[in-house]
């Protein structure tokens, strides 16, 4: 059996959606195939399964946020980020303008939806900072159904992404508001919600060439998406026709500014989220962020005419 | 007469178009007005007039690429960049697939369009690198009419931006190709084509508060655009109805990935373009890039929860 027949598995962080476009484009245009990677793109029904399935070695690769990497490692699942798909998508508590919420203090007496374990920890941390006791509001685990649960009145507000769930709710002609978590928690930016490619350490050692090839093909998919967004989305719809709807097209356009342009892990973001994870008591004090990520599988680019410049993952925040 | 009646003038780098959205949004939503800035947004008929008009102090602010700043300074127009609007939009030689061009060597015997003085210098540099003599091809100055000149067959190929002129030509159902200048010139990225806000040094000293207010309002327009692209474009169309066409909407979406997210000048990009300008003999050897830009007018953001992090304009390239 040739190498191309062995499947490499990638478990998305969410059901297949427009911000996975670079991956679907790379698959549809044969970029993974050219690298002899037979990629199976799979979706969770509960996003909380991803780090565990990757961490225990059942699945080769996953998508997940930084805080999940920290949490996984502190639970002895040795996962590492090998790159960034989405950079700092604005994230917050989303609710209809018709609700009586205007500031965070209005959560008192309300039902708040969160995706998984860490969403609840974040809400409780925000409440604590605002001097609100945990029995003054109710939390509801809603998994991937945030927008639906708000629409149906199951929750009054829920944690979601500005360029996804907010757009989803606005599509039904509701006026939607968002209280940004980075502002409420004093984080300075939404890097805690960036979407990372993760793999476990054993894979990093044993499958170094495969990971380089994977990132090379993904980088091509990403560049194609950034430089040809309209064509890219047509390819996605061919590969996964469920995404061929006006709503998902609108979400795709809304996500365009938040795709990573380099795939690089950003040292500063890892440091910030490390401190946040420490505050949330997800990791012990002074945990070294460098344990959580590596950029060594990301393809280099030529600088023929310029003096050699060391690639640095540092960047500034909006 | 109150301060708000005095006009502050901003001369765009090109006719008003979708990549100026953050500026129009900031104007339409009253962000400049809130800062007591009465902003006049004006357009050139020849983009080559911008640095001179700003440099001689006729106009307060302008938009222009880094190479133009270098050139202006070496001609004793003391302009400086105070921020970035567009980050590395892919730029190249654009032509119809129906033409007989498939690689750069095919320019022999062809008519090549360029915008202004430095476009010609860039083409001649590329030709020299490819071993093609200047009499083996023809160059035509086309200003802002690149797409039109290609459509009409006035030129065989012209320098344009992937997310603008290429989209414009593709809209007429032509298959369009682009040979990227960063690849041909070995630059590693298209930062030489990033769009910067420029002002002259006298203004930087005398109007420091005004510039801070201008950048603050612009940052708000930029954030609004990135986080609400659909609504942002509706505001642009209200402010400037000429942009309310299907083609311009498509160009807007194509430009979304290339808006700067921070407005920051990037040290590394200035260094690279400095070396490029040196190679093009636009500036003398070892010209200090730091003369050309400052980030001191860009608003700071809070990092309440995180340890203080020095804002660094370094970033990596796709």
XYZ file of C-alpha atoms in Angstrom:
636
model
C 0.000 0.000 0.000
C 1.453 3.340 -0.997
C 1.922 6.197 1.395
C -0.857 8.232 -0.217
C -3.433 5.683 0.884
C -2.734 6.177 4.559
C -5.134 8.782 5.850
C -3.989 11.735 7.911
C -6.813 12.913 10.153
C -7.605 16.521 11.015
C -10.348 17.145 13.556
C -11.845 20.635 13.191
C -12.619 22.702 16.297
C -16.239 23.229 15.216
C -18.546 21.912 12.524
C -17.140 22.640 9.062
C -17.676 26.331 8.468
C -16.366 29.286 6.419
C -13.298 29.923 8.566
C -12.050 26.490 7.570
C -11.863 27.700 3.961
C -8.046 27.609 3.606
C -8.087 23.916 4.538
C -10.915 22.990 2.186
C -9.292 25.002 -0.602
C -5.985 23.179 -0.089
C -7.863 19.891 -0.283
C -10.035 20.821 -3.267
C -7.112 22.186 -5.282
C -5.025 19.087 -4.568
C -2.347 20.817 -2.481
C -2.397 18.066 0.182
C -2.427 15.390 -2.505
C 0.645 16.955 -4.160
C 2.380 16.519 -0.803
C 1.266 12.865 -0.743
C -1.113 13.618 2.123
C -4.484 11.902 1.998
C -6.282 14.215 4.410
C -9.495 13.277 6.188
C -11.168 16.414 7.522
C -13.506 15.476 10.351
C -15.880 17.438 12.581
C -16.703 17.127 16.259
C -20.224 17.020 17.647
C -18.787 18.366 20.916
C -15.803 20.733 20.540
C -14.578 19.636 23.976
C -13.495 16.299 22.495
C -10.775 17.711 20.253
C -7.709 18.144 22.487
C -8.320 14.791 24.183
C -8.653 12.878 20.910
C -5.504 14.521 19.544
C -3.728 14.269 22.899
C -4.361 10.548 23.264
C -3.126 9.951 19.696
C -6.423 8.824 18.150
C -6.437 11.745 15.731
C -3.332 13.178 14.066
C -4.162 16.870 14.000
C -6.745 19.195 15.453
C -7.843 22.802 15.624
C -8.233 24.423 19.020
C -7.581 27.632 20.971
C -4.453 28.348 23.033
C -6.180 27.993 26.372
C -7.120 24.430 25.421
C -3.486 23.622 24.693
C -2.501 24.889 28.118
C -5.314 22.914 29.736
C -4.509 19.748 27.786
C -0.850 19.877 28.778
C -1.647 20.432 32.437
C -3.761 17.249 32.182
C -0.857 15.343 30.669
C -2.083 15.386 27.086
C 1.134 16.547 25.420
C -0.321 18.653 22.586
C 1.496 21.502 20.882
C 0.371 24.138 18.433
C 2.140 23.974 15.080
C 0.506 27.065 13.587
C -2.312 29.618 13.597
C -5.373 29.531 11.344
C -7.364 32.458 12.773
C -5.775 35.438 14.487
C -7.648 37.132 17.342
C -11.239 36.930 16.090
C -13.278 39.290 18.308
C -15.066 37.186 20.923
C -17.599 38.050 23.538
C -20.950 37.695 25.186
C -23.506 37.987 22.382
C -27.157 38.922 22.897
C -30.096 40.565 21.194
C -30.531 44.306 21.577
C -34.092 43.433 22.642
C -32.731 41.778 25.804
C -32.370 43.994 28.860
C -28.582 43.606 28.813
C -26.560 46.762 28.241
C -23.515 46.126 30.409
C -21.888 43.109 32.031
C -23.598 43.805 35.350
C -26.909 43.004 33.661
C -26.027 39.275 33.673
C -27.606 39.104 37.126
C -30.672 36.875 36.879
C -29.768 35.842 33.317
C -28.963 32.542 31.596
C -25.538 32.587 29.944
C -24.496 30.029 27.345
C -20.985 28.705 26.912
C -19.400 26.126 24.595
C -17.389 23.916 26.937
C -15.618 23.804 30.303
C -13.358 26.829 29.808
C -16.150 29.082 28.646
C -17.765 28.620 32.045
C -14.471 29.319 33.798
C -14.131 32.548 31.771
C -17.667 33.696 32.598
C -17.135 32.972 36.300
C -13.843 34.891 36.219
C -15.528 37.893 34.578
C -18.332 37.774 37.158
C -15.827 37.592 39.998
C -13.979 40.616 38.625
C -17.304 42.468 38.442
C -18.181 41.478 42.023
C -21.083 39.246 40.971
C -21.584 35.975 42.896
C -21.950 32.739 40.893
C -25.463 32.165 42.238
C -26.623 35.485 40.771
C -26.630 34.135 37.197
C -27.106 30.779 35.526
C -24.709 29.132 33.075
C -25.830 26.689 30.388
C -23.501 24.490 28.362
C -24.685 24.849 24.765
C -21.771 23.415 22.784
C -21.952 24.494 19.141
C -25.551 25.765 19.448
C -24.884 29.272 20.782
C -26.781 31.177 18.070
C -29.650 28.716 18.096
C -29.968 28.805 21.889
C -30.118 32.626 21.819
C -32.705 32.598 19.005
C -34.887 30.144 20.888
C -34.596 31.994 24.187
C -32.893 29.025 25.892
C -30.187 31.460 26.969
C -30.209 35.273 27.271
C -26.647 35.648 26.052
C -23.843 33.341 24.993
C -20.147 33.368 24.237
C -19.536 33.584 20.517
C -17.328 35.040 17.832
C -18.113 38.399 16.240
C -17.442 37.210 12.711
C -19.466 34.020 13.158
C -22.280 33.742 15.718
C -22.942 37.480 15.720
C -23.300 37.469 11.924
C -25.451 34.322 12.167
C -27.874 36.044 14.546
C -27.872 39.310 12.603
C -28.842 37.365 9.505
C -32.261 36.844 11.085
C -32.659 40.649 11.177
C -32.094 40.915 14.903
C -29.987 43.730 16.204
C -27.201 42.005 18.056
C -24.766 43.356 20.613
C -21.481 41.943 21.872
C -19.577 42.624 25.091
C -16.012 41.759 24.184
C -14.241 39.399 26.554
C -10.843 40.994 25.877
C -12.244 44.300 27.146
C -14.138 42.821 30.099
C -11.156 40.723 31.159
C -8.576 43.407 30.388
C -6.718 41.210 27.923
C -5.950 43.822 25.282
C -6.870 41.542 22.360
C -8.779 38.367 21.549
C -5.756 36.125 21.032
C -7.210 33.710 23.600
C -9.711 32.832 20.889
C -7.215 32.404 18.022
C -7.585 29.030 16.301
C -4.462 26.892 16.274
C -3.392 23.697 14.517
C -2.450 21.184 17.207
C -0.628 17.854 17.206
C 0.832 15.744 19.943
C 4.507 15.706 20.731
C 5.098 12.115 19.656
C 3.822 13.086 16.207
C 6.071 16.153 16.107
C 9.089 13.903 16.529
C 8.058 10.955 14.381
C 6.221 12.720 11.572
C 8.267 15.852 11.153
C 8.307 15.594 7.340
C 4.566 14.957 7.154
C 3.869 18.009 9.312
C 6.091 20.196 7.133
C 4.244 18.997 4.069
C 0.897 19.545 5.769
C 1.787 23.119 6.681
C 3.161 23.801 3.207
C -0.079 22.678 1.567
C -2.119 24.589 4.146
C -0.057 27.726 3.534
C -0.858 27.428 -0.179
C -4.560 27.082 0.657
C -4.313 30.113 2.907
C -2.527 32.255 0.310
C -5.051 31.250 -2.331
C -7.885 32.202 0.020
C -6.407 35.588 0.889
C -5.555 36.445 -2.700
C -8.667 35.008 -4.375
C -11.416 35.048 -1.738
C -14.297 34.737 -4.189
C -12.778 31.822 -6.081
C -11.687 30.219 -2.812
C -15.221 30.159 -1.520
C -16.441 28.628 -4.766
C -13.942 25.820 -4.223
C -15.149 25.343 -0.644
C -18.724 25.027 -1.865
C -17.643 22.386 -4.357
C -15.823 20.448 -1.662
C -18.532 20.909 0.949
C -21.827 22.071 -0.614
C -23.533 22.624 2.742
C -21.551 25.855 2.964
C -23.078 27.194 -0.259
C -25.646 29.462 1.427
C -25.982 33.276 1.612
C -25.470 33.173 5.397
C -22.231 31.207 5.204
C -20.963 33.479 2.412
C -21.596 36.436 4.676
C -19.754 34.719 7.529
C -16.862 33.949 5.186
C -16.472 37.615 4.242
C -16.664 38.559 7.922
C -13.897 36.077 8.752
C -11.548 37.264 5.980
C -9.793 39.931 8.084
C -9.017 37.384 10.798
C -7.211 34.678 8.894
C -3.587 34.419 9.943
C -1.436 35.645 7.080
C 1.633 33.686 8.107
C 0.359 30.635 10.049
C 2.930 31.582 12.694
C 2.444 31.125 16.405
C 2.923 34.487 18.118
C 5.171 34.425 21.182
C 3.473 37.408 22.779
C -0.002 35.908 22.390
C 1.117 32.656 23.977
C 2.579 34.638 26.867
C -0.622 36.603 27.342
C -2.875 33.565 27.189
C -0.471 31.768 29.540
C -0.993 34.503 32.127
C -4.735 34.359 31.533
C -4.721 30.557 31.951
C -2.764 31.029 35.167
C -5.353 33.497 36.433
C -8.099 31.028 35.488
C -6.121 28.360 37.409
C -5.925 26.160 34.326
C -2.117 25.971 34.547
C 0.257 26.243 37.498
C 2.168 29.487 38.028
C 5.064 30.329 35.707
C 4.235 27.657 33.176
C 6.553 28.092 30.187
C 4.516 29.106 27.092
C 7.271 27.770 24.832
C 6.212 24.234 25.808
C 2.955 24.848 23.954
C 3.998 25.735 20.435
C 6.551 25.493 17.684
C 6.917 27.234 14.320
C 9.391 24.743 12.904
C 6.940 23.125 10.502
C 5.875 26.386 8.863
C 7.407 26.835 5.410
C 10.142 29.408 4.965
C 9.887 32.029 2.269
C 12.712 33.365 0.112
C 14.381 36.683 0.834
C 16.771 36.636 -2.096
C 17.207 40.368 -2.460
C 16.985 41.401 1.165
C 19.485 40.824 3.896
C 18.541 37.679 5.819
C 15.884 38.469 8.354
C 15.138 36.099 11.200
C 11.451 35.310 11.173
C 9.990 36.479 14.410
C 6.492 35.607 15.518
C 6.106 38.888 17.393
C 3.428 41.252 16.316
C 1.361 44.048 17.745
C -2.284 44.094 18.628
C -5.176 46.131 17.293
C -14.049 80.578 14.298
C -13.880 77.300 16.196
C -11.241 74.687 15.612
C -13.749 72.312 14.023
C -14.207 74.651 11.079
C -10.609 74.453 10.014
C -10.312 71.713 7.434
C -7.698 69.007 7.672
C -6.876 67.699 4.202
C -6.131 64.077 3.325
C -5.061 63.329 -0.244
C -5.713 59.706 -1.190
C -3.124 57.746 -3.180
C -5.671 56.819 -5.860
C -9.229 57.740 -6.751
C -11.573 56.951 -3.849
C -11.987 53.183 -3.838
C -12.933 50.281 -1.566
C -9.587 50.057 0.209
C -10.219 53.538 1.564
C -13.218 52.133 3.468
C -11.798 52.584 7.014
C -11.346 56.310 6.317
C -14.818 56.812 4.848
C -16.347 54.793 7.693
C -14.583 56.965 10.267
C -15.922 60.019 8.501
C -19.467 58.712 8.017
C -19.755 57.533 11.617
C -18.496 60.856 12.935
C -15.262 59.534 14.453
C -13.198 62.407 13.021
C -15.855 64.891 14.067
C -15.766 63.551 17.642
C -12.057 64.364 17.613
C -12.857 67.876 16.375
C -11.326 67.080 13.001
C -13.125 68.429 9.975
C -11.593 66.109 7.397
C -11.562 66.824 3.673
C -10.847 63.638 1.771
C -9.490 64.513 -1.661
C -8.413 62.474 -4.669
C -5.552 62.898 -7.122
C -5.926 62.718 -10.872
C -2.257 61.736 -11.040
C -0.998 59.648 -8.087
C 2.490 61.051 -8.640
C 1.363 64.399 -7.203
C 0.745 63.127 -3.666
C 4.158 63.138 -1.959
C 5.056 66.504 -3.481
C 1.813 68.173 -2.368
C 2.203 66.786 1.141
C 5.951 67.386 1.160
C 5.624 71.050 0.200
C 2.991 71.555 2.896
C 0.005 72.273 0.649
C -1.871 69.233 1.897
C -1.798 67.988 5.508
C -1.889 64.244 5.023
C -1.545 61.766 2.199
C -1.533 58.090 1.362
C 1.453 56.649 -0.446
C 3.790 53.638 -0.563
C 7.100 53.344 1.311
C 9.233 53.726 -1.782
C 7.621 57.120 -2.398
C 8.567 58.249 1.106
C 12.161 57.290 0.491
C 12.120 59.064 -2.856
C 10.445 62.173 -1.435
C 12.989 62.467 1.349
C 15.930 62.051 -1.001
C 14.414 64.963 -2.966
C 14.227 67.083 0.180
C 10.511 66.711 0.764
C 10.605 65.763 4.451
C 7.644 63.359 4.593
C 7.229 60.593 7.153
C 4.804 57.723 7.442
C 2.624 57.866 10.549
C 0.866 54.535 9.968
C -0.152 51.738 7.615
C -3.539 51.389 5.919
C -2.902 48.372 3.686
C -0.372 45.681 4.492
C 1.464 43.987 1.626
C -1.286 43.761 -0.992
C -0.027 41.336 -3.679
C 1.271 43.393 -6.579
C 2.511 42.437 -9.982
C 2.434 42.540 -13.721
C -1.183 41.838 -14.683
C -2.299 40.573 -18.085
C -4.976 38.545 -19.802
C -4.462 34.819 -20.122
C -5.234 35.351 -23.808
C -1.985 37.318 -24.184
C 1.094 35.347 -25.132
C 2.736 36.121 -21.780
C 3.453 33.147 -19.533
C 6.710 34.241 -17.872
C 8.572 37.491 -17.368
C 10.809 36.806 -20.373
C 7.735 37.158 -22.565
C 7.776 40.943 -22.028
C 10.102 41.151 -25.009
C 8.264 43.031 -27.755
C 5.426 43.966 -25.391
C 3.948 47.216 -24.077
C 4.054 47.424 -20.290
C 1.990 49.923 -18.317
C 3.077 51.576 -15.094
C 1.499 54.170 -12.807
C 4.266 56.712 -12.217
C 8.028 57.197 -12.207
C 8.913 54.380 -9.805
C 6.837 51.775 -11.602
C 9.073 52.287 -14.628
C 12.188 52.027 -12.478
C 10.857 48.748 -11.045
C 10.099 47.282 -14.480
C 13.540 48.271 -15.765
C 15.141 46.694 -12.689
C 13.227 43.448 -13.237
C 14.213 43.436 -16.904
C 17.864 44.028 -16.015
C 17.761 41.135 -13.566
C 16.270 38.955 -16.304
C 18.948 40.032 -18.803
C 16.491 41.910 -21.019
C 17.647 45.217 -22.544
C 15.401 48.277 -22.149
C 14.925 48.549 -25.911
C 13.435 45.056 -26.066
C 10.127 46.201 -24.504
C 8.104 49.375 -24.357
C 6.859 51.122 -21.218
C 3.749 53.292 -21.121
C 2.787 55.596 -18.258
C -0.903 54.916 -17.632
C -1.494 56.511 -14.217
C -4.678 55.186 -12.640
C -5.915 53.588 -15.888
C -4.080 50.269 -15.695
C -7.149 48.024 -16.010
C -8.695 50.172 -18.706
C -5.464 50.271 -20.719
C -5.206 46.467 -20.590
C -8.872 46.059 -21.589
C -8.447 48.372 -24.541
C -5.202 46.763 -25.690
C -3.229 49.977 -25.155
C -0.797 47.909 -23.100
C -0.173 44.145 -23.029
C 0.411 44.068 -19.284
C 0.511 46.577 -16.458
C 1.538 46.885 -12.847
C -1.463 46.498 -10.590
C -2.696 45.119 -7.303
C -4.133 41.604 -7.062
C -7.069 42.659 -4.910
C -7.901 45.647 -7.100
C -6.948 45.797 -10.788
C -6.872 42.013 -11.166
C -10.398 41.764 -9.713
C -11.474 44.679 -11.932
C -10.299 42.885 -15.067
C -11.698 39.524 -13.966
C -15.086 41.164 -13.508
C -15.282 41.412 -17.296
C -15.003 37.614 -17.408
C -11.441 37.613 -18.632
C -9.037 35.106 -17.194
C -6.302 37.223 -15.706
C -2.811 36.271 -14.653
C -0.328 38.086 -12.415
C 3.447 37.783 -12.172
C 4.190 38.961 -8.644
C 6.860 41.615 -8.324
C 7.945 40.323 -4.912
C 8.762 36.980 -6.526
C 10.370 38.435 -9.643
C 12.455 40.889 -7.608
C 13.212 38.416 -4.804
C 11.663 40.649 -2.159
C 9.904 37.967 -0.094
C 6.692 39.968 0.267
C 4.800 42.894 -1.238
C 5.482 45.388 1.527
C 6.882 47.788 -1.075
C 3.267 48.253 -2.106
C 1.817 48.758 1.407
C -0.221 51.963 1.660
C 0.971 54.410 4.325
C -0.408 57.575 5.868
C 2.153 60.319 5.317
C 2.646 63.796 6.748
C 5.544 66.215 6.637
C 7.909 66.652 9.531
C 6.869 70.212 10.339
C 3.336 68.926 10.866
C 4.563 66.088 13.088
C 6.093 68.636 15.426
C 3.432 71.337 15.322
C 0.289 69.243 15.099
C 1.154 66.304 17.278
C -2.242 66.339 19.054
C -4.171 66.580 15.800
C -2.271 63.630 14.370
C -2.981 61.538 17.469
C -6.661 62.368 17.175
C -6.611 61.591 13.449
C -5.052 58.182 14.034
C -7.436 57.430 16.890
C -10.477 58.142 14.710
C -8.920 56.193 11.832
C -8.223 53.245 14.140
C -11.900 53.238 15.111
C -12.889 53.267 11.418
C -10.479 50.417 10.793
C -11.762 48.308 13.705
C -15.338 48.905 12.622
C -14.447 47.817 9.083
C -12.675 44.653 10.194
C -15.383 43.668 12.647
C -18.421 44.691 10.587
C -17.331 44.540 6.953
C -20.844 44.406 5.511
C -22.115 47.335 7.542
C -18.879 49.239 6.907
C -19.357 49.019 3.179
C -22.923 50.236 3.495
C -21.591 53.309 5.284
C -19.021 53.880 2.552
C -21.750 53.752 -0.070
C -23.721 56.350 1.861
C -20.686 58.594 2.124
C -19.576 58.023 -1.454
C -22.353 56.470 -3.595
C -20.094 55.932 -6.613
C -18.682 52.935 -4.769
C -22.088 51.253 -4.547
C -21.556 48.845 -7.455
C -21.172 45.042 -7.615
C -17.600 45.426 -8.907
C -16.501 47.684 -6.062
C -18.168 45.395 -3.519
C -16.148 42.525 -4.929
C -12.954 44.583 -4.735
C -13.791 45.499 -1.129
C -14.093 41.840 -0.133
C -10.831 41.097 -1.949
C -9.079 43.896 -0.041
C -10.337 42.786 3.395
C -7.433 40.441 4.149
C -4.920 43.194 3.418
C -6.049 45.957 5.728
C -3.503 46.621 8.451
C -4.931 45.445 11.756
C -2.827 47.771 13.870
C -1.978 50.767 11.661
C 1.620 50.248 12.794
C 4.638 50.864 10.635
C 6.695 47.681 10.469
C 10.412 48.146 11.051
C 11.344 45.118 8.992
C 9.289 46.246 6.004
C 10.879 49.667 6.054
C 14.296 48.021 6.146
C 13.453 45.784 3.212
C 12.008 48.562 1.112
C 15.005 50.728 2.048
C 17.311 48.121 0.567
C 15.091 47.859 -2.481
C 15.089 51.668 -2.893
C 18.871 51.583 -2.606
C 19.049 48.935 -5.349
C 16.744 51.089 -7.493
C 19.076 54.043 -6.776
C 16.220 56.071 -5.310
C 18.116 56.647 -2.052
C 21.847 56.771 -1.301
C 23.516 53.758 0.340
C 22.839 53.087 4.037
C 19.961 55.516 4.303
C 18.400 55.122 7.756
C 14.830 53.733 7.433
C 13.947 55.192 10.845
C 13.990 58.647 9.247
C 10.950 57.613 7.234
C 8.382 56.615 9.831
C 7.074 56.944 13.350
C 4.443 55.042 15.311
C 4.067 57.674 18.005
C 0.669 58.906 16.836
C -0.947 55.459 16.855
C -3.262 54.959 19.837
C -2.173 52.654 22.626
C -4.445 49.866 23.815
C -4.926 48.702 27.397
C -3.221 45.609 28.717
C -4.681 45.676 32.195
C -4.450 41.991 32.928
C -1.262 41.182 31.115
C 2.234 42.167 32.008
C 3.192 45.303 30.111
C 4.322 44.396 26.641
C 6.326 46.820 24.542
C 4.560 47.306 21.241
C 6.866 46.134 18.539
C 6.166 46.736 14.877
C 7.990 43.542 13.855
C 6.036 40.861 12.119
C 6.627 37.989 9.764
C 5.703 37.608 6.157
C 3.425 35.228 4.345
